[in-house]
Tab-separated table of C-alpha atoms in Angstrom:
chain	number	residue	atom	x	y	z
A	1	MET	CA	-32.876	-62.136	32.727
A	2	THR	CA	-31.705	-59.369	30.382
A	3	ALA	CA	-28.919	-60.396	28.015
A	4	PRO	CA	-25.595	-58.553	28.438
A	5	ALA	CA	-25.079	-55.657	26.035
A	6	PHE	CA	-21.590	-56.902	25.103
A	7	ASP	CA	-19.631	-60.126	25.033
A	8	ILE	CA	-16.543	-58.435	26.442
A	9	ILE	CA	-15.705	-55.153	28.158
A	10	ILE	CA	-12.063	-54.063	28.153
A	11	ILE	CA	-10.782	-51.500	30.624
A	12	GLY	CA	-7.740	-49.666	29.281
A	13	GLY	CA	-6.787	-48.166	25.936
A	14	GLY	CA	-3.117	-49.081	25.829
A	15	ILE	CA	-1.625	-51.536	23.354
A	16	THR	CA	-2.806	-54.538	25.392
A	17	GLY	CA	-6.386	-53.309	25.637
A	18	VAL	CA	-6.785	-52.234	22.025
A	19	GLY	CA	-5.027	-55.390	20.841
A	20	ILE	CA	-7.556	-57.501	22.733
A	21	ALA	CA	-10.388	-55.354	21.362
A	22	ARG	CA	-9.200	-55.780	17.780
A	23	ASP	CA	-8.708	-59.532	18.152
A	24	ALA	CA	-12.104	-60.011	19.781
A	25	ALA	CA	-13.836	-57.897	17.132
A	26	LEU	CA	-12.137	-59.920	14.392
A	27	ARG	CA	-13.729	-63.000	15.955
A	28	GLY	CA	-17.179	-61.441	15.732
A	29	LEU	CA	-17.612	-60.654	19.420
A	30	ARG	CA	-19.492	-57.614	20.688
A	31	VAL	CA	-16.753	-55.465	22.187
A	32	ALA	CA	-16.671	-52.357	24.374
A	33	LEU	CA	-13.474	-50.620	25.465
A	34	PHE	CA	-13.216	-47.793	27.976
A	35	GLU	CA	-10.120	-45.618	28.464
A	36	LYS	CA	-10.089	-42.884	31.117
A	37	GLY	CA	-7.617	-40.758	29.126
A	38	ASP	CA	-6.513	-41.017	25.521
A	39	TYR	CA	-5.183	-44.033	23.671
A	40	ALA	CA	-1.584	-44.859	24.652
A	41	SER	CA	-1.564	-42.105	27.283
A	42	GLY	CA	0.263	-44.365	29.761
A	43	THR	CA	2.946	-46.998	29.301
A	44	SER	CA	2.136	-47.623	25.636
A	45	SER	CA	3.614	-44.270	24.576
A	46	LYS	CA	6.622	-44.612	26.882
A	47	SER	CA	8.132	-47.879	25.669
A	48	SER	CA	11.548	-48.604	24.171
A	49	LYS	CA	9.875	-48.204	20.728
A	50	MET	CA	11.106	-51.695	19.884
A	51	VAL	CA	9.319	-54.815	18.693
A	52	HIS	CA	11.974	-57.374	19.535
A	53	GLY	CA	12.342	-61.092	19.956
A	54	GLY	CA	14.157	-60.990	23.281
A	55	LEU	CA	17.701	-61.923	22.313
A	56	ARG	CA	18.870	-61.543	25.922
A	57	TYR	CA	16.451	-64.259	27.045
A	58	LEU	CA	18.471	-66.868	25.155
A	59	GLU	CA	21.216	-66.526	27.761
A	60	HIS	CA	18.765	-67.855	30.355
A	61	GLY	CA	17.470	-70.659	28.136
A	62	GLU	CA	13.993	-69.157	27.698
A	63	ILE	CA	13.568	-70.666	24.243
A	64	GLY	CA	9.773	-70.726	24.352
A	65	LEU	CA	9.557	-67.037	25.237
A	66	VAL	CA	11.939	-66.078	22.435
A	67	PHE	CA	10.020	-68.198	19.898
A	68	GLU	CA	6.745	-66.566	20.919
A	69	SER	CA	8.290	-63.090	20.737
A	70	VAL	CA	9.871	-63.505	17.298
A	71	SER	CA	6.630	-65.039	16.005
A	72	GLU	CA	4.646	-62.022	17.207
A	73	ARG	CA	7.281	-59.703	15.751
A	74	ARG	CA	6.674	-61.281	12.354
A	75	VAL	CA	2.903	-60.825	12.746
A	76	GLN	CA	3.422	-57.119	13.440
A	77	THR	CA	5.706	-56.647	10.434
A	78	ARG	CA	3.034	-58.279	8.285
A	79	VAL	CA	-0.034	-56.397	9.555
A	80	ALA	CA	1.649	-53.010	10.103
A	81	PRO	CA	4.706	-52.782	7.826
A	82	HIS	CA	4.399	-48.978	7.746
A	83	LEU	CA	4.835	-48.843	11.534
A	84	VAL	CA	7.092	-51.807	12.350
A	85	ARG	CA	10.390	-51.453	10.502
A	86	PRO	CA	13.695	-53.382	10.576
A	87	LEU	CA	16.292	-51.869	12.914
A	88	PRO	CA	19.962	-52.967	12.756
A	89	PHE	CA	22.063	-53.593	15.863
A	90	LEU	CA	25.829	-53.970	16.046
A	91	ILE	CA	27.535	-56.028	18.749
A	92	PRO	CA	31.270	-55.275	18.952
A	93	ILE	CA	33.372	-58.148	20.280
A	94	TYR	CA	36.663	-57.392	22.026
A	95	LYS	CA	39.525	-59.636	23.054
A	96	GLY	CA	38.687	-61.425	26.306
A	97	ALA	CA	34.957	-60.638	26.071
A	98	LYS	CA	32.499	-63.177	27.437
A	99	PRO	CA	30.562	-64.431	25.636
A	100	GLY	CA	33.128	-64.361	22.868
A	101	PHE	CA	32.758	-63.986	19.121
A	102	GLU	CA	31.974	-67.632	18.327
A	103	LEU	CA	29.452	-68.074	21.117
A	104	MET	CA	27.646	-64.845	20.184
A	105	ASN	CA	27.588	-65.982	16.568
A	106	VAL	CA	25.991	-69.285	17.606
A	107	GLY	CA	23.470	-67.380	19.716
A	108	LEU	CA	22.449	-65.240	16.758
A	109	TRP	CA	22.073	-68.337	14.563
A	110	ILE	CA	19.708	-69.742	17.186
A	111	TYR	CA	17.864	-66.409	17.242
A	112	ASP	CA	17.465	-66.532	13.454
A	113	SER	CA	16.371	-70.177	13.547
A	114	LEU	CA	13.693	-69.489	16.172
A	115	ALA	CA	12.298	-66.934	13.736
A	116	LEU	CA	12.220	-69.822	11.218
A	117	PHE	CA	14.843	-67.850	9.271
A	118	ARG	CA	12.248	-65.166	8.547
A	119	ALA	CA	13.761	-62.432	10.692
A	120	PRO	CA	13.646	-58.900	9.230
A	121	ARG	CA	17.145	-59.732	7.944
A	122	MET	CA	19.592	-62.518	8.758
A	123	HIS	CA	22.499	-61.710	11.027
A	124	LYS	CA	25.973	-61.078	9.620
A	125	THR	CA	29.486	-61.432	10.971
A	126	PHE	CA	32.366	-59.057	10.276
A	127	ARG	CA	35.632	-60.499	11.527
A	128	GLY	CA	38.761	-58.536	12.270
A	129	GLN	CA	39.493	-55.022	13.430
A	130	ARG	CA	39.756	-53.475	9.967
A	131	ARG	CA	36.421	-54.874	8.748
A	132	ALA	CA	34.684	-53.905	11.973
A	133	LEU	CA	35.914	-50.310	11.746
A	134	GLU	CA	34.713	-50.102	8.149
A	135	ILE	CA	31.239	-50.932	9.441
A	136	GLU	CA	31.416	-48.501	12.383
A	137	PRO	CA	34.439	-46.159	12.538
A	138	GLN	CA	33.502	-44.835	15.993
A	139	LEU	CA	34.226	-48.143	17.727
A	140	LYS	CA	37.204	-48.355	20.064
A	141	SER	CA	39.884	-50.159	18.076
A	142	ASP	CA	42.032	-51.627	20.880
A	143	GLY	CA	41.359	-55.370	21.128
A	144	LEU	CA	38.493	-55.244	18.625
A	145	ARG	CA	37.975	-58.721	17.111
A	146	GLY	CA	34.972	-57.942	14.940
A	147	VAL	CA	31.294	-57.070	15.021
A	148	LEU	CA	28.051	-58.988	14.690
A	149	GLU	CA	25.034	-57.371	13.057
A	150	TYR	CA	21.479	-58.516	13.693
A	151	TYR	CA	18.020	-57.059	13.224
A	152	ASP	CA	14.997	-56.481	15.379
A	153	CYS	CA	12.286	-53.891	14.700
A	154	ALA	CA	11.417	-50.355	15.733
A	155	THR	CA	7.931	-48.871	15.926
A	156	ASP	CA	5.941	-45.755	16.705
A	157	ASP	CA	4.302	-47.201	19.815
A	158	ALA	CA	1.554	-44.590	20.202
A	159	ARG	CA	0.604	-44.758	16.536
A	160	LEU	CA	0.551	-48.560	16.609
A	161	THR	CA	-1.822	-48.381	19.575
A	162	LEU	CA	-4.070	-45.852	17.834
A	163	GLU	CA	-4.261	-47.864	14.626
A	164	ASN	CA	-5.231	-51.005	16.548
A	165	ALA	CA	-8.024	-48.997	18.180
A	166	LEU	CA	-9.203	-47.598	14.847
A	167	ASP	CA	-9.155	-51.085	13.333
A	168	ALA	CA	-11.191	-52.421	16.259
A	169	ARG	CA	-13.742	-49.620	15.763
A	170	SER	CA	-13.986	-50.369	12.049
A	171	LEU	CA	-14.823	-53.961	12.998
A	172	GLY	CA	-17.694	-52.823	15.213
A	173	ALA	CA	-16.060	-52.374	18.620
A	174	ASP	CA	-17.431	-49.554	20.788
A	175	CYS	CA	-14.188	-47.860	21.893
A	176	ARG	CA	-14.495	-44.765	24.084
A	177	THR	CA	-11.781	-42.475	25.386
A	178	TYR	CA	-12.117	-40.109	28.364
A	179	THR	CA	-14.543	-42.610	29.842
A	180	GLU	CA	-13.709	-43.734	33.357
A	181	VAL	CA	-14.791	-47.033	34.874
A	182	THR	CA	-16.040	-46.157	38.344
A	183	ARG	CA	-17.159	-49.524	39.706
A	184	PHE	CA	-17.881	-53.163	38.939
A	185	GLU	CA	-21.427	-54.490	38.764
A	186	ARG	CA	-21.829	-57.918	40.374
A	187	ALA	CA	-24.400	-60.699	40.327
A	188	ALA	CA	-25.721	-62.269	43.524
A	189	ASP	CA	-23.008	-64.933	43.344
A	190	GLY	CA	-20.251	-62.316	43.127
A	191	ARG	CA	-19.549	-62.601	39.407
A	192	ILE	CA	-18.697	-59.351	37.647
A	193	THR	CA	-21.447	-58.685	35.130
A	194	GLY	CA	-20.606	-55.177	34.012
A	195	VAL	CA	-19.171	-51.803	34.924
A	196	GLY	CA	-20.283	-48.338	35.853
A	197	ILE	CA	-18.805	-45.681	33.581
A	198	ARG	CA	-18.575	-41.891	33.637
A	199	ASP	CA	-17.909	-39.667	30.647
A	200	ARG	CA	-15.158	-37.332	31.863
A	201	LEU	CA	-16.142	-34.648	29.328
A	202	THR	CA	-19.899	-34.512	29.917
A	203	GLY	CA	-20.132	-36.013	33.405
A	204	GLU	CA	-22.814	-38.468	32.273
A	205	SER	CA	-22.854	-41.866	34.000
A	206	SER	CA	-24.296	-45.225	32.987
A	207	ILE	CA	-23.996	-48.974	33.503
A	208	VAL	CA	-22.756	-51.331	30.785
A	209	THR	CA	-23.087	-55.115	31.024
A	210	ALA	CA	-21.016	-57.897	29.482
A	211	ARG	CA	-20.320	-61.613	29.766
A	212	VAL	CA	-16.626	-60.964	30.478
A	213	VAL	CA	-14.684	-57.971	31.819
A	214	VAL	CA	-10.948	-57.681	31.072
A	215	LEU	CA	-8.788	-55.331	33.136
A	216	ALA	CA	-5.966	-54.032	30.923
A	217	ALA	CA	-5.426	-50.723	32.708
A	218	GLY	CA	-1.689	-51.139	33.284
A	219	ALA	CA	0.234	-49.313	35.973
A	220	TRP	CA	-1.410	-45.943	35.401
């Protein structure tokens, strides 16, 4: 039996696909990635442009999800500090608001603690109408009790995707754009053993084999 050409084939050149490719290449695996368009041509260039820890998930008690998200946020700020930058957010608190000032403050302390107090910057509280308006004069003043400031991160999503792809290539991954996967190749027992591909620029077709095929094509 002929050995597979690759350890892993990844279908899709969005942030998920290129992230898998980079991680697999870092581990010494033989990697191929095929993207039918260009890198980040789908969802990965149409995101909120945020790398956030999921503050809103705390309200639903999803502590594990928030911890995972803030941990990954820190990884991104470490490996791509030129692309993942701190972004401040202000939460104005008005009289009668629910959750109120104290509860929101506790929530942000929990958010900071889940980041092991290594968030881009620690949250701050500004109590009282006068102090809040010094921070942001455009806020409505009636009933304003103060503001809370916390940080997540912003990114250039398409560039982050591209740089992951370039890093994967530098580590030996065979990453191809404008290459469409046309079918799965299967063994007699039904296992997927490879894919058929077509170069959308030249029209050339071929078959590529691998031990594992990962579908990361997204919604597009």
